[in-house]
Coordinates of C-alpha atoms in Angstrom, one line a residue:
Chain A
K80 CA 44.0 -46.2 -53.0
N81 CA 41.4 -48.9 -52.2
E82 CA 37.8 -48.1 -53.0
V83 CA 36.9 -49.1 -49.4
E84 CA 39.0 -47.8 -46.6
Q85 CA 38.6 -48.8 -42.9
S86 CA 40.1 -47.3 -39.8
P87 CA 41.6 -48.0 -37.5
Q88 CA 43.6 -51.0 -38.8
N89 CA 44.0 -52.3 -35.3
L90 CA 42.1 -51.5 -32.1
T91 CA 42.6 -52.6 -28.5
A92 CA 40.0 -51.9 -25.8
Q93 CA 39.3 -52.8 -22.2
E94 CA 36.2 -54.8 -21.5
G95 CA 33.1 -52.5 -21.2
E96 CA 34.4 -49.8 -23.5
F97 CA 32.4 -48.3 -26.4
I98 CA 34.0 -49.1 -29.7
T99 CA 33.7 -47.4 -33.1
I100 CA 35.1 -48.8 -36.4
N101 CA 34.8 -46.6 -39.5
C102 CA 34.5 -47.4 -43.2
S103 CA 34.8 -44.9 -46.0
Y104 CA 34.1 -45.7 -49.7
S105 CA 34.6 -43.8 -52.9
V106 CA 32.0 -45.3 -55.2
G107 CA 28.2 -45.3 -55.6
I108 CA 26.8 -48.2 -53.8
S109 CA 23.7 -50.2 -53.5
A110 CA 24.4 -51.7 -50.1
L111 CA 27.1 -51.9 -47.4
H112 CA 27.9 -55.0 -45.4
W113 CA 29.7 -55.4 -42.1
L114 CA 31.3 -58.8 -41.5
Q115 CA 33.0 -60.4 -38.5
Q116 CA 35.8 -62.9 -38.8
H117 CA 36.7 -64.7 -35.7
P118 CA 40.3 -66.0 -34.9
G119 CA 39.1 -69.5 -35.9
G120 CA 38.6 -68.0 -39.4
G121 CA 34.8 -68.2 -39.9
I122 CA 33.1 -65.2 -41.4
V123 CA 29.7 -64.0 -40.3
S124 CA 27.5 -61.3 -41.8
L125 CA 26.6 -58.8 -39.1
F126 CA 24.6 -56.1 -41.0
M127 CA 23.6 -55.2 -44.6
L128 CA 22.4 -51.7 -44.9
S129 CA 21.7 -49.1 -47.6
S130 CA 20.5 -46.3 -45.4
G131 CA 20.1 -45.1 -41.8
K132 CA 20.9 -47.3 -38.9
K133 CA 20.5 -50.9 -37.8
K134 CA 20.8 -52.4 -34.3
H135 CA 21.4 -56.0 -33.2
G136 CA 22.1 -56.6 -29.6
R137 CA 25.2 -54.6 -28.6
L138 CA 26.0 -53.8 -32.2
I139 CA 25.0 -50.7 -34.1
A140 CA 25.7 -49.9 -37.8
T141 CA 25.1 -46.6 -39.3
I142 CA 25.5 -45.3 -42.9
N143 CA 25.6 -41.8 -44.4
I144 CA 25.2 -42.2 -48.1
Q145 CA 25.9 -38.5 -48.9
E146 CA 29.3 -38.6 -47.0
K147 CA 30.0 -42.2 -48.2
H148 CA 30.7 -43.3 -44.7
S149 CA 29.6 -46.0 -42.3
S150 CA 30.4 -46.8 -38.7
L151 CA 30.1 -50.0 -36.6
H152 CA 29.7 -49.4 -32.9
I153 CA 30.0 -52.0 -30.2
T154 CA 28.5 -51.0 -26.8
A155 CA 29.9 -52.6 -23.6
S156 CA 32.5 -54.5 -25.4
H157 CA 33.5 -58.0 -24.2
P158 CA 36.6 -60.2 -24.9
R159 CA 34.4 -62.4 -27.1
D160 CA 34.0 -59.5 -29.5
S161 CA 37.7 -59.8 -30.4
A162 CA 37.8 -60.5 -34.1
V163 CA 38.5 -58.8 -37.4
Y164 CA 35.6 -56.6 -38.6
I165 CA 35.4 -56.2 -42.4
C166 CA 33.4 -53.5 -44.3
A167 CA 32.3 -54.5 -47.9
V168 CA 30.4 -52.5 -50.4
R169 CA 28.3 -53.6 -53.4
K170 CA 28.9 -51.1 -56.2
R171 CA 25.7 -49.7 -57.8
G172 CA 24.8 -51.9 -60.8
A173 CA 27.5 -54.5 -60.0
D174 CA 27.1 -58.0 -58.8
K175 CA 30.2 -58.2 -56.6
L176 CA 31.4 -57.0 -53.1
I177 CA 34.5 -54.9 -52.7
F178 CA 36.2 -55.4 -49.3
G179 CA 38.1 -53.2 -46.9
T180 CA 41.2 -54.5 -45.3
G181 CA 39.6 -55.1 -42.1
T182 CA 39.9 -53.9 -38.5
R183 CA 41.5 -56.2 -36.0
L184 CA 39.9 -55.6 -32.6
Q185 CA 41.2 -57.0 -29.3
V186 CA 39.1 -56.6 -26.1
F187 CA 41.0 -57.3 -22.9
P188 CA 39.3 -58.3 -19.6
Chain B
D169 CA 22.4 -78.7 -40.5
T170 CA 25.2 -76.3 -41.6
A171 CA 24.0 -73.6 -43.9
V172 CA 27.0 -73.4 -46.2
S173 CA 29.6 -76.2 -46.0
Q174 CA 33.0 -76.6 -47.7
T175 CA 35.2 -79.6 -48.0
P176 CA 38.0 -80.1 -47.2
K177 CA 38.7 -77.6 -44.4
Y178 CA 42.4 -78.1 -44.9
L179 CA 44.3 -79.0 -48.1
V180 CA 48.1 -79.5 -48.3
T181 CA 49.5 -80.5 -51.6
Q182 CA 52.6 -80.2 -53.8
M183 CA 53.2 -77.7 -56.5
G184 CA 51.9 -78.9 -59.9
N185 CA 49.0 -81.1 -58.5
D186 CA 45.4 -80.6 -59.4
K187 CA 42.9 -80.3 -56.5
S188 CA 39.2 -79.5 -56.0
I189 CA 37.3 -77.8 -53.2
K190 CA 33.5 -78.4 -52.8
C191 CA 30.8 -76.1 -51.6
E192 CA 27.2 -76.8 -50.8
Q193 CA 24.5 -74.6 -49.4
N194 CA 21.1 -75.8 -48.1
L195 CA 19.5 -72.3 -47.8
G196 CA 17.7 -72.4 -51.1
H197 CA 19.8 -69.5 -52.4
D198 CA 20.3 -68.8 -56.1
T199 CA 23.6 -67.2 -56.0
M200 CA 27.0 -68.6 -54.9
Y201 CA 30.5 -67.1 -54.7
W202 CA 34.1 -68.1 -54.3
Y203 CA 36.4 -65.6 -52.5
K204 CA 40.1 -65.8 -51.9
Q205 CA 41.7 -64.5 -48.7
D206 CA 45.4 -63.8 -48.9
S207 CA 48.0 -63.9 -46.1
K208 CA 47.2 -60.3 -45.3
K209 CA 43.6 -61.3 -44.7
F210 CA 42.3 -59.3 -47.7
L211 CA 39.2 -60.8 -49.3
K212 CA 38.7 -60.7 -53.0
I213 CA 35.9 -62.1 -55.2
M214 CA 36.9 -64.8 -57.7
F215 CA 33.6 -66.1 -59.2
S216 CA 29.9 -65.8 -58.8
Y217 CA 27.2 -68.0 -60.1
N218 CA 23.4 -67.2 -60.3
N219 CA 21.1 -70.1 -61.1
K220 CA 24.1 -72.1 -62.3
E221 CA 25.2 -69.4 -64.7
L222 CA 28.6 -67.7 -64.4
I223 CA 28.0 -63.9 -63.6
I224 CA 31.3 -62.8 -62.3
N225 CA 34.7 -64.1 -63.3
E226 CA 37.5 -61.8 -62.0
T227 CA 41.0 -61.8 -63.4
V228 CA 41.7 -65.2 -62.1
P229 CA 44.2 -67.5 -63.9
N230 CA 42.4 -70.1 -66.0
R231 CA 43.9 -72.8 -64.0
F232 CA 40.9 -72.1 -61.7
S233 CA 37.7 -73.5 -63.0
P234 CA 34.4 -73.3 -61.1
K235 CA 31.6 -75.7 -61.7
S236 CA 28.1 -75.5 -60.6
P237 CA 26.2 -78.8 -61.2
D238 CA 23.1 -77.3 -59.5
K239 CA 22.0 -74.2 -57.6
A240 CA 23.0 -75.8 -54.3
H241 CA 26.7 -76.6 -55.3
L242 CA 29.6 -74.6 -56.5
N243 CA 32.9 -76.4 -56.8
L244 CA 36.3 -75.0 -57.5
H245 CA 38.9 -77.0 -59.4
I246 CA 42.5 -75.8 -59.5
N247 CA 45.0 -77.2 -62.0
S248 CA 48.8 -77.1 -61.7
L249 CA 48.9 -75.5 -58.3
E250 CA 51.4 -72.9 -57.6
L251 CA 53.0 -71.6 -54.4
G252 CA 51.0 -68.3 -54.8
D253 CA 47.7 -70.2 -54.6
S254 CA 48.2 -70.8 -50.9
A255 CA 45.4 -68.9 -49.2
V256 CA 42.0 -69.5 -47.6
Y257 CA 39.2 -69.9 -50.0
F258 CA 35.7 -69.1 -48.9
C259 CA 32.4 -70.1 -50.5
A260 CA 29.3 -67.9 -49.8
S261 CA 25.7 -67.8 -50.9
S262 CA 22.9 -65.3 -51.1
S263 CA 19.5 -64.8 -52.6
R264 CA 18.3 -62.1 -55.0
G265 CA 15.5 -59.9 -53.7
S266 CA 12.9 -58.1 -55.7
G267 CA 14.2 -55.9 -58.5
G268 CA 17.4 -57.9 -58.6
S269 CA 18.9 -56.6 -55.4
Y270 CA 21.1 -59.0 -53.3
N271 CA 20.4 -60.0 -49.8
E272 CA 23.1 -60.7 -47.2
Q273 CA 25.7 -63.4 -47.9
F274 CA 26.3 -66.5 -45.8
F275 CA 29.8 -67.8 -45.7
G276 CA 31.2 -71.3 -45.5
P277 CA 34.0 -72.1 -42.9
G278 CA 36.8 -71.7 -45.5
T279 CA 39.4 -74.1 -46.9
R280 CA 43.0 -73.4 -46.1
L281 CA 45.0 -74.4 -49.1
T282 CA 48.8 -74.8 -48.6
V283 CA 50.9 -75.4 -51.6
L284 CA 54.4 -76.8 -50.9

């Protein structure tokens, strides 16, 4: 079992829908990252958080440290949001990130 | 003024050859990383350097040798390439905050390596 699990693996949505992607982890962490990888391959960091909630435009990330769980929400989804969303955690005391397997999102017009 | 750049973007080569991938960041970061993304799109850390010193060396074959000539560059040299080395290799960089914590990582565009 991976130390970082994401669900769902694949997600399709109609434009305008509210989307939630979940990430659960089994280790103590110092931070959690949400990354976006577009079909062209480039990876962009969306959020880094260690507690609470962060918002950037239509994207919201939340984390519950006690429950070892984070969610990424996309409001008013758009076809350009179609990408793979990757959760990664930095173990407490470690220098490296451990990645989830990603959630492939497709938003149709 | 790309933040993290990698060259080449694509690399096609024969088994047994030796090749290098270069990475440069102009963000003033002190930590750089190499990641491998396999055919199932799973990312895994290979190496990390902080201020030109190796701090992470995962269980990577010793055919892979990173070199950091200065804080802005981290190159990856691969000897005796094998079919299983085919993957996308990403370079990334970050800075360390107060108390040794890490800030967010910035990724390069990736190098797609195909070994024939």
